[in-house]
XYZ file of C-alpha atoms in Angstrom:
623
model
C -8.454 -7.908 -6.138
C -6.098 -5.176 -5.232
C -4.245 -2.695 -6.205
C -1.038 -4.693 -5.883
C 1.280 -2.533 -4.211
C 5.408 -2.079 -6.094
C 7.477 -3.333 -5.348
C 9.975 -1.280 -2.872
C 7.027 1.284 -2.581
C 6.343 0.474 1.238
C 8.520 1.017 4.108
C 7.322 -2.251 6.443
C 8.912 -1.017 10.145
C 6.343 2.099 9.594
C 3.312 -0.714 11.381
C 5.355 -1.119 13.824
C 4.469 3.008 14.738
C 6.638 3.993 16.824
C 8.425 0.423 18.051
C 9.761 1.449 14.273
C 12.930 2.203 16.343
C 13.783 -0.827 18.467
C 16.574 -1.406 15.181
C 18.763 1.369 16.603
C 18.561 -0.953 19.432
C 21.610 -2.393 19.034
C 23.600 1.362 18.696
C 21.895 2.442 21.731
C 23.413 -0.119 23.583
C 26.178 -0.271 22.586
C 26.594 3.501 23.737
C 24.973 2.684 27.396
C 26.932 0.331 26.837
C 30.205 2.123 26.368
C 29.469 4.452 28.630
C 28.609 1.508 31.373
C 32.042 -0.540 31.408
C 34.167 2.275 30.325
C 35.722 -0.228 26.834
C 34.379 2.426 24.039
C 34.090 1.602 20.964
C 35.682 2.037 18.056
C 35.951 5.875 17.522
C 33.410 6.446 19.839
C 31.034 5.686 16.447
C 27.820 5.001 18.410
C 27.682 7.560 20.490
C 28.849 9.769 16.940
C 25.766 7.921 15.396
C 23.369 8.634 18.207
C 24.714 12.526 17.976
C 24.026 12.543 14.531
C 20.418 11.363 14.974
C 19.867 13.942 16.853
C 20.946 16.502 16.094
C 19.228 15.272 12.405
C 15.935 15.496 14.559
C 16.689 18.433 15.860
C 17.321 20.569 12.602
C 13.990 18.893 10.935
C 12.429 20.461 14.057
C 13.612 24.148 13.502
C 13.163 24.402 10.393
C 9.559 22.944 11.474
C 9.232 26.020 14.076
C 10.735 28.036 11.742
C 8.122 27.495 9.083
C 5.470 27.606 11.555
C 6.391 31.058 12.895
C 3.577 32.886 11.636
C 5.939 36.724 12.326
C 8.638 35.109 10.607
C 7.869 34.235 7.840
C 4.719 36.347 7.219
C 5.057 38.687 4.920
C 7.015 35.765 1.851
C 5.173 33.310 2.790
C 5.245 31.237 -0.038
C 1.354 29.492 0.612
C 0.096 30.979 3.311
C -2.958 28.132 3.571
C -3.307 24.901 2.739
C -1.945 22.384 4.816
C -4.530 20.053 6.487
C -3.961 16.628 9.107
C -4.241 14.028 6.574
C -0.952 15.477 5.211
C 0.233 15.948 8.914
C 0.113 12.048 9.244
C 1.423 10.924 5.957
C 4.989 12.861 7.166
C 4.933 11.084 10.683
C 7.692 8.599 9.018
C 10.015 12.003 7.816
C 13.158 10.524 9.070
C 12.413 7.234 7.976
C 15.484 7.229 6.079
C 17.992 8.469 9.350
C 17.069 5.147 10.702
C 18.155 3.711 7.547
C 21.201 5.737 7.112
C 21.907 4.777 10.408
C 22.086 0.859 10.869
C 24.036 1.053 7.500
C 26.601 3.750 8.592
C 26.659 1.420 11.782
C 27.803 -1.895 8.763
C 29.234 0.365 7.079
C 32.043 1.048 9.661
C 32.135 -2.890 10.604
C 33.051 -4.200 6.869
C 33.978 -1.180 4.776
C 37.751 -0.685 4.555
C 38.869 2.525 5.628
C 35.731 3.206 7.221
C 36.722 3.009 11.131
C 39.726 4.463 12.847
C 38.639 7.757 11.260
C 40.198 11.364 12.212
C 38.366 13.882 13.301
C 39.344 16.466 10.754
C 40.121 16.108 7.196
C 40.326 19.303 4.664
C 41.585 17.455 1.812
C 38.797 14.387 2.707
C 35.931 17.059 3.101
C 36.723 19.407 -0.543
C 36.940 15.483 -2.124
C 33.553 14.868 -0.936
C 31.904 18.320 -2.093
C 33.571 18.143 -5.856
C 32.035 14.715 -5.612
C 28.684 15.967 -4.843
C 28.584 19.350 -6.863
C 29.634 16.785 -9.790
C 28.761 12.599 -9.403
C 25.983 13.096 -7.027
C 23.555 15.750 -8.532
C 24.172 15.019 -12.002
C 22.561 11.605 -10.613
C 20.198 12.421 -8.544
C 19.128 15.249 -11.586
C 18.197 12.251 -14.230
C 17.169 9.909 -11.898
C 14.381 12.612 -10.323
C 13.731 12.740 -14.111
C 12.733 9.275 -14.556
C 10.948 9.067 -11.592
C 8.180 12.276 -13.211
C 8.230 9.697 -16.575
C 4.220 8.243 -15.926
C 5.014 4.658 -14.574
C 7.596 5.987 -12.286
C 5.896 8.945 -11.118
C 2.166 6.893 -10.490
C 3.655 3.238 -8.759
C 6.369 5.405 -6.491
C 6.685 9.355 -7.055
C 3.080 10.816 -6.598
C 3.606 10.153 -3.117
C 5.848 13.120 -2.321
C 3.873 15.266 -4.692
C 0.296 14.878 -2.527
C 2.217 17.760 -0.700
C 1.140 20.335 -2.248
C 1.939 22.975 -0.138
C 5.751 21.813 1.496
C 6.529 22.002 5.129
C 10.681 20.798 6.166
C 9.526 17.277 6.602
C 7.970 17.059 3.187
C 11.507 16.342 1.455
C 11.919 13.356 3.627
C 8.886 11.781 2.713
C 9.792 9.103 0.639
C 8.128 5.998 -1.196
C 11.387 3.289 0.143
C 12.936 2.461 -3.367
C 12.938 6.318 -3.681
C 15.068 6.592 -0.727
C 17.825 3.656 -0.703
C 19.069 4.849 -4.537
C 19.214 8.802 -2.833
C 20.755 6.907 -0.125
C 22.899 5.519 -2.986
C 23.956 8.771 -3.895
C 25.306 9.519 -0.564
C 27.083 6.890 -0.233
C 28.281 7.219 -2.661
C 30.587 10.417 -1.888
C 30.926 9.138 1.124
C 32.714 5.339 0.029
C 34.415 7.312 -2.265
C 36.001 9.833 -0.263
C 37.469 6.931 1.813
C 38.726 5.339 -0.584
C 40.892 8.097 -1.932
C 41.890 8.376 1.665
C 39.833 11.293 2.660
C 37.564 10.441 4.991
C 36.681 11.789 8.894
C 34.553 11.849 11.208
C 33.424 15.542 10.855
C 33.032 14.727 6.826
C 29.908 12.189 8.273
C 28.332 14.831 10.008
C 28.961 18.430 7.957
C 27.936 16.579 4.981
C 24.641 14.391 6.233
C 23.747 17.574 8.163
C 24.201 20.327 5.060
C 22.394 17.218 3.407
C 19.449 17.625 5.753
C 19.643 21.741 6.352
C 18.838 21.940 2.323
C 16.659 19.694 2.581
C 14.311 21.852 4.758
C 15.314 25.161 3.112
C 13.756 24.331 -0.088
C 10.067 22.546 1.492
C 10.286 25.186 4.213
C 7.172 27.224 2.298
C 9.169 30.433 2.645
C 11.456 32.290 1.063
C 13.934 34.016 2.970
C 17.203 33.720 0.766
C 17.842 37.449 0.013
C 17.946 38.979 -3.721
C 21.283 40.817 -2.213
C 22.647 37.431 -1.690
C 22.254 36.182 -6.560
C 23.627 40.515 -6.634
C 26.426 40.364 -5.021
C 27.140 36.459 -7.082
C 25.476 35.768 -9.300
C 26.476 32.208 -10.270
C 24.670 31.801 -7.348
C 21.180 30.731 -8.944
C 23.716 27.711 -10.276
C 24.722 26.164 -7.236
C 21.570 26.716 -4.547
C 17.933 26.334 -5.279
C 15.883 28.129 -3.544
C 12.818 27.595 -0.690
C 10.820 29.863 -4.751
C 12.521 27.957 -6.448
C 11.583 24.243 -5.357
C 8.211 25.122 -4.511
C 6.917 25.209 -8.177
C 8.415 21.776 -8.709
C 5.718 21.211 -6.619
C 2.969 23.080 -8.565
C 4.580 23.193 -11.929
C 6.300 18.731 -12.254
C 8.198 18.456 -14.936
C 10.549 21.515 -13.880
C 13.068 22.179 -11.849
C 14.258 18.432 -10.831
C 17.291 19.187 -9.371
C 18.404 18.415 -6.228
C 20.267 21.475 -4.722
C 21.788 22.470 -7.705
C 19.708 24.422 -10.582
C 23.018 24.274 -12.917
C 21.777 20.771 -13.854
C 18.437 22.248 -14.866
C 19.637 25.576 -16.804
C 22.438 22.808 -19.365
C 18.970 20.343 -19.337
C 16.394 22.527 -20.261
C 14.095 21.984 -17.429
C 13.959 25.772 -15.457
C 10.846 27.429 -15.182
C 10.229 30.287 -17.059
C 8.941 31.521 -13.681
C 10.940 30.298 -11.633
C 13.347 34.684 -11.571
C 9.810 36.209 -11.067
C 7.934 33.979 -8.799
C 11.671 35.149 -6.783
C 11.095 37.916 -7.163
C 7.766 38.384 -6.015
C 7.757 36.808 -2.754
C 10.607 38.669 -2.082
C 9.334 42.074 -2.848
C 7.314 40.825 0.765
C 3.179 40.913 0.483
C 1.430 42.224 2.271
C -0.273 40.493 4.787
C -3.577 39.250 3.905
C -6.607 41.011 6.694
C -8.404 38.171 8.767
C -12.167 38.558 8.656
C -12.421 36.828 12.061
C -10.251 36.885 15.030
C -10.549 34.375 17.542
C -8.775 35.134 21.189
C -7.135 32.632 23.370
C -4.817 31.999 26.105
C -2.918 29.769 27.372
C -4.784 27.165 30.025
C -1.496 26.060 31.706
C 2.299 24.688 31.356
C 1.919 21.526 29.590
C -0.611 22.808 26.418
C 1.536 25.513 26.559
C 3.569 22.635 24.094
C 0.522 22.170 22.987
C 1.179 24.771 19.750
C 2.142 23.221 15.717
C 5.078 25.014 15.585
C 6.304 23.512 18.363
C 6.348 19.802 17.404
C 3.541 19.485 14.524
C 2.577 15.874 15.306
C 1.210 16.352 18.733
C -0.509 19.553 17.690
C -2.130 17.488 14.724
C -4.323 15.258 18.499
C -6.485 16.607 21.230
C -3.375 17.561 23.689
C -2.699 14.704 25.372
C -0.051 14.499 28.429
C 2.579 11.617 26.807
C 6.029 10.344 29.529
C 7.513 12.055 27.368
C 5.934 15.986 28.055
C 6.022 15.093 31.746
C 9.256 15.763 31.682
C 9.698 19.367 29.776
C 7.013 21.046 32.787
C 11.078 22.770 34.529
C 12.527 23.804 31.022
C 8.959 24.868 29.888
C 8.589 26.494 32.749
C 11.469 28.548 32.815
C 10.347 29.342 29.282
C 7.375 30.742 30.244
C 8.575 32.940 32.315
C 11.136 34.682 29.400
C 7.280 34.353 27.795
C 5.505 36.160 29.844
C 7.919 39.294 30.079
C 8.373 39.760 26.568
C 5.935 38.157 23.980
C 2.907 39.580 22.420
C 0.057 38.691 21.976
C 1.007 36.065 18.236
C -0.674 34.117 15.696
C -1.396 31.065 16.487
C -2.769 28.956 13.455
C -5.199 30.042 9.874
C -7.144 28.416 8.274
C -10.708 29.145 5.274
C -13.985 29.009 6.081
C -16.577 29.823 3.046
C -14.779 33.038 2.494
C -13.762 33.503 5.355
C -10.297 34.248 6.588
C -9.319 33.452 9.908
C -6.870 33.563 12.026
C -6.378 32.297 15.282
C -4.149 34.574 18.303
C -3.435 33.549 21.751
C -2.259 36.290 24.471
C 0.838 35.188 25.938
C -1.418 34.460 29.242
C -2.049 31.436 31.326
C -5.505 30.666 32.468
C -3.977 30.310 36.920
C -2.784 34.262 35.821
C -6.901 35.126 35.897
C -7.203 35.024 38.989
C -4.785 36.038 40.179
C -6.144 40.298 41.135
C -3.161 42.092 40.084
C -2.759 40.223 36.984
C -6.527 41.834 35.770
C -5.215 45.066 34.181
C -2.782 44.059 32.149
C -4.021 40.865 31.131
C -6.980 43.092 29.878
C -4.732 45.773 28.246
C -3.406 43.095 26.323
C -6.702 41.808 25.426
C -8.027 45.871 24.883
C -5.609 46.322 21.999
C -5.818 43.231 20.512
C -9.298 44.413 20.024
C -8.152 47.651 18.989
C -5.501 45.776 17.101
C -8.227 44.394 14.874
C -10.597 47.978 14.644
C -7.211 48.655 12.749
C -5.944 45.946 10.683
C -10.707 46.245 9.344
C -11.423 42.442 10.795
C -14.707 41.522 11.131
C -15.461 40.057 14.477
C -13.487 38.829 17.530
C -14.396 35.776 19.673
C -12.969 35.839 22.659
C -11.626 32.554 24.095
C -12.835 31.241 27.625
C -11.138 33.069 30.060
C -10.624 36.536 28.162
C -14.655 37.320 28.468
C -14.323 36.694 32.054
C -17.918 38.189 34.124
C -14.851 39.306 37.014
C -12.625 40.419 33.831
C -14.009 42.636 31.672
C -18.156 41.835 31.948
C -18.356 38.634 29.620
C -16.425 41.770 27.587
C -18.177 44.821 27.974
C -16.104 46.765 29.694
C -14.214 47.169 25.014
C -17.959 47.507 23.635
C -18.469 50.496 26.268
C -15.353 52.117 26.340
C -14.473 52.127 22.007
C -18.375 52.602 20.739
C -17.257 53.621 17.587
C -15.952 50.358 16.940
C -16.229 48.607 13.707
C -14.862 45.713 14.454
C -18.727 42.691 16.866
C -16.821 41.662 19.950
C -18.322 37.938 20.316
C -18.856 36.494 23.768
C -19.527 33.180 21.148
C -21.241 32.037 23.837
C -24.508 31.859 23.371
C -23.556 29.168 20.652
C -22.501 27.598 23.709
C -24.872 27.551 25.907
C -27.093 25.870 22.485
C -24.921 22.999 22.042
C -25.303 22.134 26.514
C -28.883 22.304 25.465
C -28.989 20.132 21.960
C -26.740 17.703 24.458
C -29.814 17.199 26.993
C -32.463 14.603 26.246
C -35.528 15.878 24.862
C -37.735 13.945 27.240
C -35.550 15.429 30.878
C -37.486 17.036 33.541
C -35.185 17.728 35.647
C -31.908 18.482 36.422
C -29.183 19.271 38.762
C -26.724 22.539 37.574
C -23.511 23.794 39.072
C -21.991 27.237 38.595
C -26.117 27.817 37.657
C -25.224 31.900 38.591
C -22.848 32.576 35.640
C -23.766 33.715 32.401
C -23.881 30.462 31.009
C -25.506 29.001 33.578
C -28.577 31.735 33.928
C -28.991 31.109 30.152
C -29.740 27.640 30.496
C -31.539 28.077 33.074
C -34.035 30.203 32.155
C -33.517 27.980 28.713
C -35.062 24.491 30.669
C -36.988 26.313 32.644
C -39.606 28.096 29.492
C -39.333 24.267 28.412
C -40.878 22.873 31.881
C -37.932 21.196 32.528
C -36.835 21.125 36.831
C -33.716 22.710 37.319
C -31.973 22.102 40.784
C -29.789 25.434 41.185
C -26.804 24.972 43.171
C -25.181 27.630 44.200
C -25.155 29.294 47.642
C -25.929 32.659 47.095
C -30.371 33.905 46.726
C -29.259 37.510 46.093
C -27.980 35.839 42.729
C -30.581 33.306 42.582
C -33.480 35.436 42.550
C -32.389 38.205 40.028
C -32.460 35.007 37.945
C -35.784 34.389 38.788
C -36.889 37.373 38.683
C -35.972 37.093 34.823
C -38.253 34.235 34.218
C -42.110 34.609 33.754
C -44.908 34.107 36.456
C -45.330 30.723 35.097
C -42.639 29.300 34.661
C -40.734 30.204 37.736
C -41.543 27.415 39.547
C -39.375 25.164 38.242
C -36.086 27.033 39.376
C -35.355 25.005 42.507
C -32.046 26.520 44.718
C -30.479 23.863 46.164
C -27.197 23.792 48.149
C -25.928 20.671 48.198
C -24.518 18.518 46.318
C -26.556 15.749 47.616
C -29.707 17.769 46.416
C -29.540 15.947 43.268
C -28.722 12.264 44.139
C -31.748 11.604 42.685
C -31.484 13.038 39.108
C -29.974 11.509 36.082
C -28.565 14.874 33.867
C -25.690 17.004 35.567
C -24.972 20.244 33.977
C -21.667 21.766 35.657
C -20.396 24.910 35.018
C -18.421 24.923 37.593
C -14.905 22.958 38.641
C -15.689 20.050 41.034
C -14.996 17.253 42.773
C -14.730 13.453 43.079
C -16.771 13.155 45.995
C -19.227 15.018 44.784
C -19.325 13.652 41.816
C -20.370 10.297 44.235
C -23.441 11.848 44.856
C -24.728 10.741 40.765
C -27.222 8.383 40.851
C -24.906 5.363 39.107
C -26.355 5.970 34.853
C -26.324 9.774 35.525
C -25.785 11.849 32.652
C -23.357 14.476 33.122
C -22.923 17.466 30.999
C -19.919 20.287 30.869
C -19.397 23.942 30.541
C -16.328 24.431 32.253
C -12.109 24.526 31.131
C -10.781 22.512 32.621
C -12.591 19.277 31.711
C -13.168 16.809 34.885
C -12.248 14.606 36.126
C -14.227 11.345 34.596
C -13.921 9.367 37.291
C -17.522 6.677 37.755
C -17.377 4.330 35.755
C -21.357 3.340 36.312
C -22.389 7.723 34.666
C -21.792 8.820 30.885
C -19.708 11.768 30.518
C -19.862 14.409 27.356
C -18.059 16.520 26.704
C -16.804 19.932 26.861
C -19.139 21.949 24.090
C -17.655 21.611 20.663
C -18.876 22.180 17.167
C -17.826 20.104 14.124
C -16.144 22.487 11.493
C -17.956 22.475 8.269
C -16.372 19.867 5.810
C -15.476 23.170 3.273
C -13.307 24.396 6.049
C -9.274 24.592 4.572
C -6.108 25.547 6.333
C -7.039 23.365 10.013
C -4.325 21.030 10.623
C -3.649 22.009 14.692
C -6.140 20.098 17.391
C -8.591 23.335 19.528
C -6.220 21.211 22.719
C -7.935 18.774 23.992
C -10.696 18.776 21.637
C -10.972 16.424 18.019
C -9.999 17.070 14.684
C -11.910 19.620 12.840
C -13.454 20.798 15.674
C -13.252 23.450 17.604
C -14.875 25.272 21.233
C -18.781 26.509 20.538
C -17.829 29.715 21.711
C -15.200 29.725 19.026
C -18.106 28.318 16.277
C -19.898 31.029 17.417
C -18.417 33.785 16.564
C -17.357 31.903 12.910
C -21.162 32.250 12.901
C -21.227 35.628 13.989
C -19.090 36.338 11.138
C -20.867 34.491 8.410
C -24.193 35.802 9.382
C -23.053 38.582 8.401
C -24.543 40.565 12.468
C -23.996 44.043 13.787
C -24.552 43.684 16.692
C -21.522 42.749 19.673
C -22.539 39.755 21.609
C -21.285 40.916 25.297
C -22.139 40.611 28.648
C -24.977 38.498 29.159
C -26.370 36.211 26.966
C -30.147 36.822 24.911
C -32.505 33.678 26.035
C -34.330 34.358 23.510
C -31.677 34.183 20.798
C -30.191 30.997 21.945
C -32.503 29.002 18.854
C -31.769 32.292 16.257
C -27.742 30.851 17.027
C -27.543 26.701 16.575
C -30.338 27.098 13.562
C -27.784 29.782 11.475
C -24.796 27.079 12.887
C -26.874 23.844 11.597
C -27.389 25.822 7.763
C -23.493 26.790 8.056
C -22.703 22.684 7.737
C -21.851 22.990 11.588
C -22.181 20.112 13.610
C -22.043 18.675 17.053
C -19.043 16.878 18.926
C -21.756 14.952 20.101
């Protein structure tokens, strides 16, 4: 028999996924009916409930964005690393309390006398509500919270909330159903008593619930932003308002700092952690930003994937990018924001993680894929890349790896431009394509005799072709440039040159069942491949999978070693805990401590060396 789930532990509507919002259908339907017919309900109640719900979601989103914007939190961040995909998944339903309270407010409006025909404002009622919260609500919550830290209740219920040691704004709302019902009961107590005393108003509901959510998110935001001057000017403030560092201690020291928002009750109950004030002071002093050992220098791809960053929509960023319909609706406003982004933005930190003893970070330059193909942007983009490399060199970064188009041959010769210009660089500049070539080669069947390849004279195409021809594989190289083809053939030894065959049309691959795409390919061109063909690719974005009778290998990528911590964002379309092969190539370079730059043409002799090093450190191919 399995372990029995405690009563009121589970939110049963979570099993419905996003369909749980069907419970809000009566509110939405009433609001729409009122809008169409003009027959509005009393107080426009359903409109207010929907607006309140939207504002509460916005509050949580803004706090989440703030807590993940490295440029804002880096000096006072409490815990720099530790959030994983599991935590993001566990906190997906952090809006359960909003849906519950929406339904209860709908019921209260119909069933509780005095909860309808409310005025918009009642100052007397707000004062009553404030007194009720600071008195009975805070007092009862404190003792309820302590009770839930007793052994049976903690193991059965409250331990779910404490699975998140490194907190984020949504963490504050992740509880069992029993705990949220009790907490909602305390909120309801304050509101109902205010109604009974004739102080109810619509603004009371907005102000109380939004303030409640605001303070909950603040306490879990993982950044001590509250200025010390607040407590210097108002010493009593330490009893009236908790801070993020105050509550973070509760998540690491479970038997201290129990209060809801007012530490007064911890002081009265003797449960203030002795390090509370020193911990706050140390965080407010600010800390030196940790120097990363490894930097992956990425760029934006297109308008919609620009939203696939952890500080926008963290749940979507925790999955491979998918252009959902509601994401497509944001195309125009996102494009408008990008014009501002392109004008003023600087290279920013997307996310950080740890691999063994390597402090790793991804930087993103404020440029998009299409801009790399505009001649007048070339110098501007190279200046951004050069500035990032020099900044990394000044900081003491060991390796900086160039992503995708940041190492484009026509742009900067695969990074060679910067290495030749700054010959005294201490940071190693790496394009990572040696490992990309290795991953693509290892995807191929061991008994392959012939391959058809587009983009065959590119940096990766050249290396793969030379490697395969050494293995006795015939390589049909699709290219219109005989000059570039001849240069590659000249690099091969005389006894294997016959394996490199230049072709100029896709029809040449109609009898070959292993195709390599190194260049964007039209749908019609794929039709020349015979049924059962295996398509492999080293082109970004990936080709469209239109042939149902063929198989498509994913873009070359590698799964990070198990000891990697702090990964909570997918790298665009890569699976969880996987990165593009060039990213992994830079990591291997740093882990091995290699002192050479990996720029320009790929050294074919090092393909196996780099692959074996990746295997040694625990990397594995996505396929």
